[in-house]
Amino acid sequence: MPRPRLLVDHLVRDLEDRRRSAPAVARPDWIDRLVGEVAEHFEPIEDIARVGFECAPVEGLWAVTFFLGVTERVGGPDDGRRVPADFHFDLAGFTRLFDEVESLRFEAFPGVTADEHRPYHAGVTLVGSAEGHACRVRVLAVPPEDVEPGLTDTEAGGGSVG
């Protein structure tokens, strides 16, 4: 069964743009490699999707959070509606990216409402090391609330644009 194509080129361009913008804390090269490798384990169920991520050093390790972006509907009765992407994620392949896995947990908060301030509804969290560096990596079922749409979809079926 053919896999829908992720916009990995967009992810790579984003990495390059972020590197050029000289962030306050320089992201190490091993994080960039890990981001590209983890992105390959997302498999959108329909069409295409963009992999997003956030990362920062936290308490002696790097915390990296991954998610697929949302698609915003344009036109028709669903105009402006933001729809998260349905996807599969290869957990076995994902865990093989790490030198050591201290813990791997699925966390779910199905009753979360906007006013409860949970960081996410559901996801997988791995704590371990990659290329000898301590890290905590999360893969979220839905993107964080403040993430802008990565794609738009016209009601007339005109396709997606970024």
CSV table of C-alpha atoms in Angstrom, one decimal:
chain,number,residue,atom,x,y,z
A,1,MET,CA,0.0,0.0,0.0
A,2,PRO,CA,1.6,3.3,-1.0
A,3,ARG,CA,2.2,5.9,1.8
A,4,PRO,CA,0.8,9.4,1.3
A,5,ARG,CA,3.7,11.7,0.9
A,6,LEU,CA,4.6,14.0,3.8
A,7,LEU,CA,5.9,17.4,3.1
A,8,VAL,CA,9.4,16.5,4.3
A,9,ASP,CA,10.9,19.2,2.1
A,10,HIS,CA,8.9,21.8,4.0
A,11,LEU,CA,10.2,20.4,7.3
A,12,VAL,CA,13.8,20.6,6.0
A,13,ARG,CA,13.3,24.2,4.8
A,14,ASP,CA,11.8,25.1,8.2
A,15,LEU,CA,14.9,23.6,9.9
A,16,GLU,CA,17.2,25.7,7.6
A,17,ASP,CA,15.1,28.9,8.2
A,18,ARG,CA,15.2,28.4,11.9
A,19,ARG,CA,18.9,27.8,11.9
A,20,ARG,CA,19.5,31.0,9.9
A,21,SER,CA,17.3,33.1,12.2
A,22,ALA,CA,19.9,32.5,15.1
A,23,PRO,CA,17.7,31.5,18.0
A,24,ALA,CA,18.6,32.5,21.5
A,25,VAL,CA,19.6,28.9,22.2
A,26,ALA,CA,21.3,27.2,19.3
A,27,ARG,CA,19.7,23.9,18.4
A,28,PRO,CA,22.4,21.2,18.1
A,29,ASP,CA,22.8,19.3,14.8
A,30,TRP,CA,21.8,16.0,16.4
A,31,ILE,CA,18.3,17.5,17.0
A,32,ASP,CA,18.0,18.5,13.4
A,33,ARG,CA,18.9,14.9,12.4
A,34,LEU,CA,16.4,13.5,14.9
A,35,VAL,CA,13.6,15.7,13.6
A,36,GLY,CA,14.1,14.5,10.1
A,37,GLU,CA,14.2,10.9,11.2
A,38,VAL,CA,11.1,11.1,13.5
A,39,ALA,CA,9.1,12.9,10.7
A,40,GLU,CA,9.6,9.8,8.5
A,41,HIS,CA,7.5,7.7,11.0
A,42,PHE,CA,4.3,9.7,10.5
A,43,GLU,CA,1.9,8.3,7.9
A,44,PRO,CA,-1.1,10.5,7.2
A,45,ILE,CA,-4.2,8.4,6.5
A,46,GLU,CA,-5.5,10.7,3.8
A,47,ASP,CA,-3.7,13.0,1.4
A,48,ILE,CA,-0.8,14.9,2.9
A,49,ALA,CA,0.2,16.6,6.1
A,50,ARG,CA,3.0,18.7,7.5
A,51,VAL,CA,5.0,17.6,10.4
A,52,GLY,CA,5.5,20.3,13.0
A,53,PHE,CA,7.8,20.3,16.0
A,54,GLU,CA,8.9,22.4,19.0
A,55,CYS,CA,12.1,21.9,20.9
A,56,ALA,CA,14.0,23.5,23.8
A,57,PRO,CA,16.5,22.5,26.5
A,58,VAL,CA,14.7,21.6,29.7
A,59,GLU,CA,16.2,20.4,33.0
A,60,GLY,CA,19.3,18.9,31.5
A,61,LEU,CA,17.8,17.4,28.4
A,62,TRP,CA,16.3,18.4,25.1
A,63,ALA,CA,12.5,18.3,25.0
A,64,VAL,CA,11.1,17.8,21.4
A,65,THR,CA,7.4,17.7,20.6
A,66,PHE,CA,6.1,16.5,17.3
A,67,PHE,CA,2.6,16.8,15.7
A,68,LEU,CA,0.9,17.0,12.4
A,69,GLY,CA,-0.4,20.4,11.5
A,70,VAL,CA,-4.1,21.2,10.9
A,71,THR,CA,-5.8,21.9,7.6
A,72,GLU,CA,-8.0,25.0,7.4
A,73,ARG,CA,-11.2,24.6,5.3
A,74,VAL,CA,-11.8,27.5,2.9
A,75,GLY,CA,-15.2,28.2,1.5
A,76,GLY,CA,-18.6,26.5,2.1
A,77,PRO,CA,-20.3,25.8,5.4
A,78,ASP,CA,-17.0,24.7,7.0
A,79,ASP,CA,-15.1,27.8,6.1
A,80,GLY,CA,-12.5,28.6,8.7
A,81,ARG,CA,-12.8,25.2,10.4
A,82,ARG,CA,-9.5,23.7,11.4
A,83,VAL,CA,-9.2,19.9,11.0
A,84,PRO,CA,-6.3,17.9,12.6
A,85,ALA,CA,-4.8,15.2,10.4
A,86,ASP,CA,-5.6,11.5,11.0
A,87,PHE,CA,-2.4,9.5,10.9
A,88,HIS,CA,-0.6,6.3,11.9
A,89,PHE,CA,2.8,6.5,13.7
A,90,ASP,CA,5.4,3.7,13.5
A,91,LEU,CA,6.3,3.3,17.2
A,92,ALA,CA,8.7,0.4,16.6
A,93,GLY,CA,10.7,2.3,14.1
A,94,PHE,CA,10.5,5.4,16.2
A,95,THR,CA,12.1,3.6,19.2
A,96,ARG,CA,14.9,2.3,17.1
A,97,LEU,CA,16.1,5.9,16.5
A,98,PHE,CA,17.3,6.1,20.1
A,99,ASP,CA,20.5,4.7,21.8
A,100,GLU,CA,18.6,4.1,25.0
A,101,VAL,CA,14.9,4.1,25.9
A,102,GLU,CA,14.3,4.7,29.6
A,103,SER,CA,10.5,5.0,29.3
A,104,LEU,CA,7.8,4.9,26.6
A,105,ARG,CA,4.4,5.9,27.7
A,106,PHE,CA,1.0,6.6,26.0
A,107,GLU,CA,-0.8,9.4,27.8
A,108,ALA,CA,-4.5,10.2,27.2
A,109,PHE,CA,-6.7,12.9,28.6
A,110,PRO,CA,-10.0,12.2,26.7
A,111,GLY,CA,-12.1,14.6,28.8
A,112,VAL,CA,-9.8,17.6,28.3
A,113,THR,CA,-11.6,20.9,27.8
A,114,ALA,CA,-10.1,24.2,26.7
A,115,ASP,CA,-10.3,25.6,30.2
A,116,GLU,CA,-8.3,22.8,31.8
A,117,HIS,CA,-5.0,23.8,30.4
A,118,ARG,CA,-3.6,20.3,29.7
A,119,PRO,CA,-0.7,20.5,27.3
A,120,TYR,CA,-2.3,17.9,24.9
A,121,HIS,CA,-5.2,15.5,24.6
A,122,ALA,CA,-3.1,12.3,23.9
A,123,GLY,CA,0.3,11.3,22.8
A,124,VAL,CA,3.3,9.1,23.3
A,125,THR,CA,6.3,10.3,25.4
A,126,LEU,CA,9.7,8.7,25.1
A,127,VAL,CA,12.5,9.5,27.6
A,128,GLY,CA,16.0,8.3,26.5
A,129,SER,CA,19.0,9.3,24.6
A,130,ALA,CA,19.8,9.9,20.9
A,131,GLU,CA,23.3,10.2,19.6
A,132,GLY,CA,24.4,10.1,23.3
A,133,HIS,CA,22.3,13.1,24.3
A,134,ALA,CA,19.4,13.0,26.9
A,135,CYS,CA,16.0,13.8,25.4
A,136,ARG,CA,12.3,13.7,26.0
A,137,VAL,CA,10.3,13.3,22.8
A,138,ARG,CA,6.6,13.6,22.5
A,139,VAL,CA,4.4,12.7,19.6
A,140,LEU,CA,1.0,14.4,20.0
A,141,ALA,CA,-2.3,13.1,18.6
A,142,VAL,CA,-3.4,16.7,17.8
A,143,PRO,CA,-1.3,19.8,17.5
A,144,PRO,CA,-1.1,22.4,20.3
A,145,GLU,CA,-3.9,24.9,20.2
A,146,ASP,CA,-1.7,27.9,19.2
A,147,VAL,CA,-0.4,26.2,16.0
A,148,GLU,CA,-1.4,27.9,12.8
A,149,PRO,CA,-2.8,25.8,9.9
A,150,GLY,CA,-0.1,24.2,7.8
A,151,LEU,CA,-2.4,23.6,4.8
A,152,THR,CA,-5.7,24.9,3.4
A,153,ASP,CA,-8.4,22.9,1.6
A,154,THR,CA,-10.9,24.4,-0.7
A,155,GLU,CA,-14.5,23.1,-0.5
A,156,ALA,CA,-14.6,22.7,-4.3
A,157,GLY,CA,-11.9,20.0,-4.0
A,158,GLY,CA,-9.2,22.2,-5.6
A,159,GLY,CA,-6.5,20.5,-3.5
A,160,SER,CA,-4.3,21.7,-0.7
A,161,VAL,CA,-1.9,24.6,-0.6
A,162,GLY,CA,0.6,25.6,2.0
